[in-house]
Amino acid sequence: MREVRGRVVRLLAADDPETGRLARLLMSLVFAWSLATASPDRAPALVWSALGASMACWLTFVLLDGRFPRVAMALLAAGSAIAASVSGSAEAAPTVLLFATLLLFVAHVTPSMGAIVAVTAGDLALMVGSMLWWEQPRSAIVVRGAVMMCAVLFALHRRHYRRAQQDRVRAMALDERARIARELHDVLAHSLGALGVQLEVAEALLSERGDVEGALTRIHRARSLAREGLVEARSAVAALREDVPPLPDALNLLVAEHRRDHDVPAELRTTGTRRPIPPAAEVCLLRTAREALTNAAKHAPGEPITIKLGYGEDAVRLVVRNPCAAGRAAASSGHGLQGMGERLALAGGTLIAGPAGGLWEVRAQVPE
């Protein structure tokens, strides 16, 4: 029911860009019906000429609004002024044209406040003069003037609301751009920085010492870092998309894939209230879990693995456990978990890996 109501409200908003054509078509039909039923008994030539000119301004406005907004606003102002000049007659068509064109002019975001005040004051003066010329009672003049001012105030409120929406959308877009830039910087800073260091060392080994073997080792390490950075970039971009599964679902898929590929018992346990976390932290935790599973398959094949994801009050914790194999402590000196620790540090988190109670345990934590 709420969606139906919202759709009806949008259809009634003549200045809405998505439904404006339909609303303006309906307004044009109302204007045409008002003209068809009009039969002025005093100064018919003046009334018909004014109605025809005002209708022509309206139709031209409908055609030009999207392409030439300033010209379209000038046409609305002219149409409302022409209709106001004959609104004192007994016919309803001039009043309908006056109020519709004036309200649409005031509610539009293109004209300035000075132009709105000038057009409103001019239309009010023309309407009062026309009603006096047609010898309308003073009470009718006061009532119609009050109704016009109330309508103008309503249109101004509509204009302010639309401008606030545009400012909000613009601010949200700027925030989103800043967030994406920040997350990509956090994810790539480590890989690109380490890559630059390795290349500088390789250059120094070649130019100063002529150590080709050492330089090749550094270049191989740089290539590995570049490959890891590319994976990180893809993961970060994926995490920034709306259709990516949340972290628990992504971990569940990772565990299922590891269980299927290595034919070992593996399970995921989630505690706490699930909630979204920053994409950079999400990427780091997912990459840490993948690195821990890869190391477990390499150094403790066939052993069961348990992953625990806990949502605390101010942090999210990931714990990966599996039986500690002989010589595993020596494997902890590799670059994989060390790189994960540095990436977690960039996101404000910590990483601890080592034996604990007969198990090999990897603990990662990121603040929110």
Short mmCIF file of C-alpha atoms in Angstrom, two decimals:
data_model
loop_
_atom_site.label_atom_id
_atom_site.label_comp_id
_atom_site.label_asym_id
_atom_site.label_seq_id
_atom_site.Cartn_x
_atom_site.Cartn_y
_atom_site.Cartn_z
CA MET A 1 0.00 0.00 0.00
CA ARG A 2 2.89 2.33 0.77
CA GLU A 3 4.37 1.72 -2.67
CA VAL A 4 1.04 2.52 -4.35
CA ARG A 5 0.74 5.73 -2.34
CA GLY A 6 4.30 6.73 -3.26
CA ARG A 7 3.60 6.08 -6.93
CA VAL A 8 0.44 8.21 -6.82
CA VAL A 9 2.35 11.05 -5.15
CA ARG A 10 5.00 10.89 -7.86
CA LEU A 11 2.37 10.92 -10.57
CA LEU A 12 0.89 14.07 -9.07
CA ALA A 13 4.32 15.77 -8.99
CA ALA A 14 4.29 17.68 -12.26
CA ASP A 15 7.98 18.54 -12.00
CA ASP A 16 9.18 15.01 -11.36
CA PRO A 17 11.54 14.08 -14.22
CA GLU A 18 10.33 10.47 -14.41
CA THR A 19 6.58 11.12 -14.44
CA GLY A 20 6.49 14.75 -15.57
CA ARG A 21 5.38 13.89 -19.10
CA LEU A 22 2.31 12.01 -17.91
CA ALA A 23 1.39 14.70 -15.38
CA ARG A 24 1.83 17.48 -17.94
CA LEU A 25 -0.24 15.58 -20.47
CA LEU A 26 -3.06 15.37 -17.92
CA MET A 27 -2.70 19.08 -17.17
CA SER A 28 -2.83 19.86 -20.89
CA LEU A 29 -6.06 17.88 -21.17
CA VAL A 30 -7.52 19.83 -18.25
CA PHE A 31 -6.54 23.10 -19.90
CA ALA A 32 -8.05 21.99 -23.20
CA TRP A 33 -11.30 21.05 -21.46
CA SER A 34 -11.39 24.43 -19.68
CA LEU A 35 -10.93 26.23 -22.99
CA ALA A 36 -13.58 24.09 -24.69
CA THR A 37 -16.18 24.90 -22.03
CA ALA A 38 -15.36 28.63 -21.81
CA SER A 39 -17.94 31.11 -23.14
CA PRO A 40 -17.01 34.66 -22.08
CA ASP A 41 -19.86 37.17 -22.28
CA ARG A 42 -17.74 40.29 -21.79
CA ALA A 43 -14.76 41.19 -23.97
CA PRO A 44 -14.74 37.74 -25.59
CA ALA A 45 -12.04 38.69 -28.07
CA LEU A 46 -9.69 39.76 -25.26
CA VAL A 47 -10.41 36.67 -23.20
CA TRP A 48 -9.99 34.24 -26.08
CA SER A 49 -6.79 35.92 -27.25
CA ALA A 50 -5.30 35.76 -23.74
CA LEU A 51 -6.37 32.13 -23.26
CA GLY A 52 -4.89 31.15 -26.62
CA ALA A 53 -1.60 32.92 -25.89
CA SER A 54 -1.37 31.39 -22.41
CA MET A 55 -2.11 27.92 -23.78
CA ALA A 56 0.55 28.40 -26.47
CA CYS A 57 3.08 29.35 -23.76
CA TRP A 58 2.17 26.22 -21.81
CA LEU A 59 2.52 23.87 -24.79
CA THR A 60 5.84 25.43 -25.78
CA PHE A 61 7.05 25.06 -22.19
CA VAL A 62 6.19 21.34 -22.27
CA LEU A 63 8.29 20.94 -25.41
CA LEU A 64 11.31 22.98 -24.29
CA ASP A 65 11.61 22.33 -20.53
CA GLY A 66 14.09 19.47 -20.73
CA ARG A 67 16.34 21.12 -23.33
CA PHE A 68 16.09 24.85 -22.62
CA PRO A 69 15.01 25.27 -18.98
CA ARG A 70 15.53 29.04 -18.82
CA VAL A 71 13.46 29.64 -21.94
CA ALA A 72 10.83 27.28 -20.57
CA MET A 73 10.68 29.26 -17.31
CA ALA A 74 10.25 32.50 -19.25
CA LEU A 75 7.35 30.92 -21.12
CA LEU A 76 5.74 29.83 -17.83
CA ALA A 77 6.09 33.34 -16.42
CA ALA A 78 4.59 34.86 -19.58
CA GLY A 79 1.74 32.34 -19.61
CA SER A 80 0.85 33.02 -15.99
CA ALA A 81 0.92 36.80 -16.55
CA ILE A 82 -1.33 36.56 -19.62
CA ALA A 83 -3.80 34.33 -17.77
CA ALA A 84 -3.76 36.67 -14.75
CA SER A 85 -4.67 39.62 -16.95
CA VAL A 86 -8.08 38.03 -17.76
CA SER A 87 -8.62 36.05 -14.56
CA GLY A 88 -11.24 38.53 -13.42
CA SER A 89 -13.76 37.16 -15.93
CA ALA A 90 -16.39 34.70 -14.85
CA GLU A 91 -14.69 31.86 -16.73
CA ALA A 92 -12.68 29.20 -14.89
CA ALA A 93 -10.11 28.68 -17.65
CA PRO A 94 -7.97 31.79 -16.91
CA THR A 95 -7.82 30.97 -13.21
CA VAL A 96 -6.88 27.35 -13.90
CA LEU A 97 -4.10 28.41 -16.26
CA LEU A 98 -2.88 31.10 -13.86
CA PHE A 99 -2.59 28.85 -10.82
CA ALA A 100 -1.12 25.88 -12.69
CA THR A 101 1.58 27.85 -14.52
CA LEU A 102 2.48 29.99 -11.50
CA LEU A 103 2.76 27.01 -9.15
CA LEU A 104 4.92 25.10 -11.60
CA PHE A 105 7.15 28.16 -12.07
CA VAL A 106 7.63 28.61 -8.31
CA ALA A 107 8.23 24.90 -7.65
CA HIS A 108 10.85 24.59 -10.40
CA VAL A 109 14.49 24.68 -9.27
CA THR A 110 15.70 26.79 -12.21
CA PRO A 111 14.40 30.33 -11.42
CA SER A 112 16.00 32.40 -8.68
CA MET A 113 14.14 33.59 -5.61
CA GLY A 114 14.13 37.14 -6.96
CA ALA A 115 12.48 35.97 -10.17
CA ILE A 116 9.88 34.04 -8.19
CA VAL A 117 9.02 37.09 -6.07
CA ALA A 118 8.81 39.32 -9.14
CA VAL A 119 6.58 36.93 -11.11
CA THR A 120 4.32 36.29 -8.12
CA ALA A 121 3.93 40.00 -7.39
CA GLY A 122 3.26 40.77 -11.06
CA ASP A 123 0.65 38.00 -11.36
CA LEU A 124 -1.02 39.14 -8.14
CA ALA A 125 -1.19 42.74 -9.36
CA LEU A 126 -2.57 41.69 -12.76
CA MET A 127 -5.14 39.43 -11.14
CA VAL A 128 -6.34 42.18 -8.76
CA GLY A 129 -6.50 44.70 -11.60
CA SER A 130 -8.42 42.25 -13.79
CA MET A 131 -10.93 41.47 -11.05
CA LEU A 132 -11.47 45.17 -10.40
CA TRP A 133 -11.97 45.79 -14.13
CA TRP A 134 -14.51 42.97 -14.29
CA GLU A 135 -16.14 44.46 -11.17
CA GLN A 136 -15.64 41.44 -8.93
CA PRO A 137 -16.54 41.93 -5.22
CA ARG A 138 -13.70 42.86 -2.88
CA SER A 139 -14.26 39.75 -0.80
CA ALA A 140 -13.61 37.58 -3.88
CA ILE A 141 -10.40 39.52 -4.57
CA VAL A 142 -9.19 38.97 -1.01
CA VAL A 143 -10.06 35.26 -1.04
CA ARG A 144 -8.43 34.60 -4.41
CA GLY A 145 -5.32 36.55 -3.41
CA ALA A 146 -5.05 34.59 -0.17
CA VAL A 147 -5.46 31.31 -2.03
CA MET A 148 -2.76 32.35 -4.48
CA MET A 149 -0.30 33.18 -1.69
CA CYS A 150 -1.00 29.88 0.07
CA ALA A 151 -0.44 28.03 -3.20
CA VAL A 152 2.83 29.90 -3.78
CA LEU A 153 4.03 29.02 -0.26
CA PHE A 154 3.21 25.37 -0.90
CA ALA A 155 5.16 25.48 -4.17
CA LEU A 156 8.12 27.09 -2.38
CA HIS A 157 8.08 24.26 0.14
CA ARG A 158 8.12 21.78 -2.74
CA ARG A 159 11.04 23.64 -4.33
CA HIS A 160 13.00 23.61 -1.06
CA TYR A 161 12.35 19.89 -0.63
CA ARG A 162 13.58 19.08 -4.14
CA ARG A 163 16.74 21.16 -3.67
CA ALA A 164 17.41 19.44 -0.33
CA GLN A 165 17.03 16.07 -2.05
CA GLN A 166 19.47 17.07 -4.77
CA ASP A 167 22.00 18.29 -2.18
CA ARG A 168 21.59 15.06 -0.22
CA VAL A 169 22.11 12.92 -3.31
CA ARG A 170 25.19 14.97 -4.26
CA ALA A 171 26.63 14.62 -0.76
CA MET A 172 25.98 10.88 -0.73
CA ALA A 173 27.71 10.52 -4.09
CA LEU A 174 30.76 12.43 -2.82
CA ASP A 175 30.87 10.32 0.35
CA GLU A 176 30.65 7.13 -1.68
CA ARG A 177 33.49 8.24 -3.93
CA ALA A 178 35.62 9.09 -0.91
CA ARG A 179 34.82 5.74 0.69
CA ILE A 180 35.75 3.78 -2.43
CA ALA A 181 38.99 5.72 -2.78
CA ARG A 182 39.82 5.14 0.89
CA GLU A 183 39.07 1.42 0.78
CA LEU A 184 41.08 0.85 -2.38
CA HIS A 185 43.99 2.85 -0.92
CA ASP A 186 43.94 0.80 2.28
CA VAL A 187 43.88 -2.49 0.38
CA LEU A 188 46.55 -1.64 -2.18
CA ALA A 189 48.92 0.44 -0.05
CA HIS A 190 50.78 -2.55 1.35
CA SER A 191 51.14 -4.49 -1.91
CA LEU A 192 52.27 -1.54 -4.00
CA GLY A 193 54.59 -0.22 -1.28
CA ALA A 194 56.23 -3.61 -0.81
CA LEU A 195 56.46 -4.04 -4.58
CA GLY A 196 58.32 -0.74 -4.88
CA VAL A 197 60.75 -1.73 -2.12
CA GLN A 198 61.53 -5.08 -3.78
CA LEU A 199 62.19 -3.43 -7.14
CA GLU A 200 64.46 -0.82 -5.55
CA VAL A 201 66.48 -3.55 -3.80
CA ALA A 202 66.72 -5.54 -7.03
CA GLU A 203 67.98 -2.45 -8.86
CA ALA A 204 70.56 -1.81 -6.14
CA LEU A 205 71.75 -5.42 -6.23
CA LEU A 206 72.25 -5.25 -9.99
CA SER A 207 73.85 -1.80 -10.21
CA GLU A 208 76.03 -1.83 -7.09
CA ARG A 209 76.95 -5.48 -6.52
CA GLY A 210 76.16 -7.22 -9.77
CA ASP A 211 74.26 -9.86 -7.78
CA VAL A 212 72.05 -11.33 -10.50
CA GLU A 213 70.81 -14.22 -8.37
CA GLY A 214 69.78 -11.93 -5.52
CA ALA A 215 68.12 -9.51 -7.93
CA LEU A 216 66.17 -12.37 -9.53
CA THR A 217 64.96 -13.44 -6.09
CA ARG A 218 63.74 -9.90 -5.41
CA ILE A 219 62.06 -9.72 -8.82
CA HIS A 220 60.30 -13.02 -8.22
CA ARG A 221 59.10 -11.68 -4.88
CA ALA A 222 57.94 -8.47 -6.59
CA ARG A 223 56.01 -10.49 -9.15
CA SER A 224 54.36 -12.43 -6.33
CA LEU A 225 53.43 -9.18 -4.60
CA ALA A 226 51.98 -7.81 -7.84
CA ARG A 227 49.87 -10.94 -8.22
CA GLU A 228 48.66 -10.67 -4.63
CA GLY A 229 47.91 -6.97 -5.12
CA LEU A 230 45.80 -7.77 -8.17
CA VAL A 231 43.83 -10.32 -6.16
CA GLU A 232 43.40 -7.78 -3.38
CA ALA A 233 42.15 -5.15 -5.84
CA ARG A 234 39.62 -7.55 -7.30
CA SER A 235 38.46 -8.56 -3.84
CA ALA A 236 38.13 -4.92 -2.78
CA VAL A 237 36.11 -4.02 -5.86
CA ALA A 238 33.92 -7.05 -5.30
CA ALA A 239 33.40 -6.11 -1.64
CA LEU A 240 32.30 -2.62 -2.67
CA ARG A 241 29.52 -3.99 -4.84
CA GLU A 242 26.06 -4.41 -3.37
CA ASP A 243 25.46 -7.91 -4.73
CA VAL A 244 28.47 -9.48 -2.95
CA PRO A 245 27.47 -11.90 -0.15
CA PRO A 246 28.14 -10.78 3.44
CA LEU A 247 31.31 -11.94 5.19
CA PRO A 248 29.71 -15.00 6.91
CA ASP A 249 28.28 -16.20 3.60
CA ALA A 250 31.59 -15.61 1.80
CA LEU A 251 33.44 -17.56 4.53
CA ASN A 252 30.88 -20.34 4.31
CA LEU A 253 31.51 -20.63 0.57
CA LEU A 254 35.27 -20.62 1.19
CA VAL A 255 34.99 -23.41 3.79
CA ALA A 256 32.74 -25.49 1.53
CA GLU A 257 35.23 -25.11 -1.32
CA HIS A 258 38.13 -26.14 0.92
CA ARG A 259 36.18 -29.14 2.23
CA ARG A 260 35.36 -30.25 -1.30
CA ASP A 261 38.85 -29.73 -2.75
CA HIS A 262 40.85 -31.33 0.09
CA ASP A 263 38.31 -33.83 1.45
CA VAL A 264 38.82 -32.77 5.07
CA PRO A 265 36.34 -31.88 7.84
CA ALA A 266 35.88 -28.09 7.93
CA GLU A 267 33.22 -26.02 9.62
CA LEU A 268 32.35 -22.39 10.24
CA ARG A 269 30.84 -21.08 13.47
CA THR A 270 29.41 -17.58 13.72
CA THR A 271 28.65 -15.85 17.01
CA GLY A 272 27.19 -12.45 17.80
CA THR A 273 24.84 -10.31 15.77
CA ARG A 274 25.66 -10.24 12.09
CA ARG A 275 26.11 -6.74 10.70
CA PRO A 276 27.94 -5.07 7.81
CA ILE A 277 31.57 -4.03 8.36
CA PRO A 278 33.88 -1.77 6.29
CA PRO A 279 34.84 -3.36 2.97
CA ALA A 280 38.57 -3.09 3.69
CA ALA A 281 38.15 -5.03 6.95
CA GLU A 282 35.94 -7.57 5.21
CA VAL A 283 38.54 -8.17 2.49
CA CYS A 284 41.33 -8.55 5.07
CA LEU A 285 39.42 -11.11 7.12
CA LEU A 286 38.44 -13.09 4.05
CA ARG A 287 42.01 -13.07 2.74
CA THR A 288 43.31 -14.12 6.18
CA ALA A 289 40.92 -17.08 6.25
CA ARG A 290 41.99 -18.09 2.72
CA GLU A 291 45.68 -17.85 3.65
CA ALA A 292 45.12 -19.89 6.82
CA LEU A 293 43.25 -22.59 4.88
CA THR A 294 46.00 -22.70 2.25
CA ASN A 295 48.69 -23.11 4.93
CA ALA A 296 46.65 -25.78 6.70
CA ALA A 297 46.30 -27.79 3.49
CA LYS A 298 50.05 -27.46 2.87
CA HIS A 299 51.43 -28.18 6.35
CA ALA A 300 48.66 -30.25 7.98
CA PRO A 301 46.95 -32.18 5.18
CA GLY A 302 43.94 -34.25 6.14
CA GLU A 303 43.47 -32.54 9.52
CA PRO A 304 40.10 -30.98 10.46
CA ILE A 305 39.76 -27.20 10.43
CA THR A 306 37.49 -24.94 12.45
CA ILE A 307 36.80 -21.29 11.62
CA LYS A 308 35.05 -19.08 14.16
CA LEU A 309 33.73 -15.64 13.24
CA GLY A 310 32.68 -13.53 16.22
CA TYR A 311 30.89 -10.18 16.14
CA GLY A 312 31.82 -8.32 19.31
CA GLU A 313 30.66 -4.96 20.58
CA ASP A 314 33.46 -2.96 18.95
CA ALA A 315 35.38 -5.48 16.83
CA VAL A 316 35.02 -8.52 14.59
CA ARG A 317 37.26 -11.51 15.31
CA LEU A 318 38.26 -14.43 13.10
CA VAL A 319 39.89 -17.55 14.57
CA VAL A 320 41.13 -20.45 12.42
CA ARG A 321 42.25 -23.63 14.23
CA ASN A 322 43.64 -26.95 13.08
CA PRO A 323 45.92 -29.60 14.65
CA CYS A 324 49.51 -28.41 14.84
CA ALA A 325 51.77 -30.51 12.60
CA ALA A 326 55.47 -31.03 13.17
CA GLY A 327 57.59 -28.24 11.76
CA ARG A 328 54.61 -25.93 11.51
CA ALA A 329 56.29 -23.28 13.66
CA ALA A 330 58.99 -22.91 11.06
CA ALA A 331 56.36 -22.35 8.41
CA SER A 332 55.02 -19.35 10.28
CA SER A 333 57.98 -17.33 9.11
CA GLY A 334 56.68 -17.26 5.53
CA HIS A 335 55.51 -14.16 3.76
CA GLY A 336 51.81 -15.10 3.58
CA LEU A 337 50.68 -14.51 7.16
CA GLN A 338 53.24 -11.73 7.57
CA GLY A 339 51.66 -9.91 4.63
CA MET A 340 48.20 -10.53 6.08
CA GLY A 341 49.31 -9.01 9.35
CA GLU A 342 50.58 -5.91 7.58
CA ARG A 343 47.32 -5.59 5.62
CA LEU A 344 45.28 -5.96 8.81
CA ALA A 345 47.44 -3.28 10.43
CA LEU A 346 46.55 -0.91 7.59
CA ALA A 347 42.87 -1.53 8.40
CA GLY A 348 43.55 -0.96 12.12
CA GLY A 349 43.48 -4.67 12.98
CA THR A 350 45.86 -7.26 14.43
CA LEU A 351 46.98 -10.80 13.54
CA ILE A 352 48.41 -13.45 15.85
CA ALA A 353 49.48 -16.87 14.57
CA GLY A 354 51.11 -19.70 16.48
CA PRO A 355 50.63 -22.94 18.44
CA ALA A 356 48.06 -22.97 21.23
CA GLY A 357 47.15 -26.09 23.22
CA GLY A 358 48.23 -28.59 20.59
CA LEU A 359 46.52 -26.61 17.81
CA TRP A 360 47.78 -24.14 15.27
CA GLU A 361 45.75 -20.99 15.72
CA VAL A 362 45.39 -17.87 13.57
CA ARG A 363 43.62 -14.95 15.26
CA ALA A 364 42.63 -11.86 13.29
CA GLN A 365 40.71 -8.87 14.67
CA VAL A 366 39.50 -5.67 13.03
CA PRO A 367 37.79 -2.74 14.79
CA GLU A 368 34.52 -1.26 13.56
#
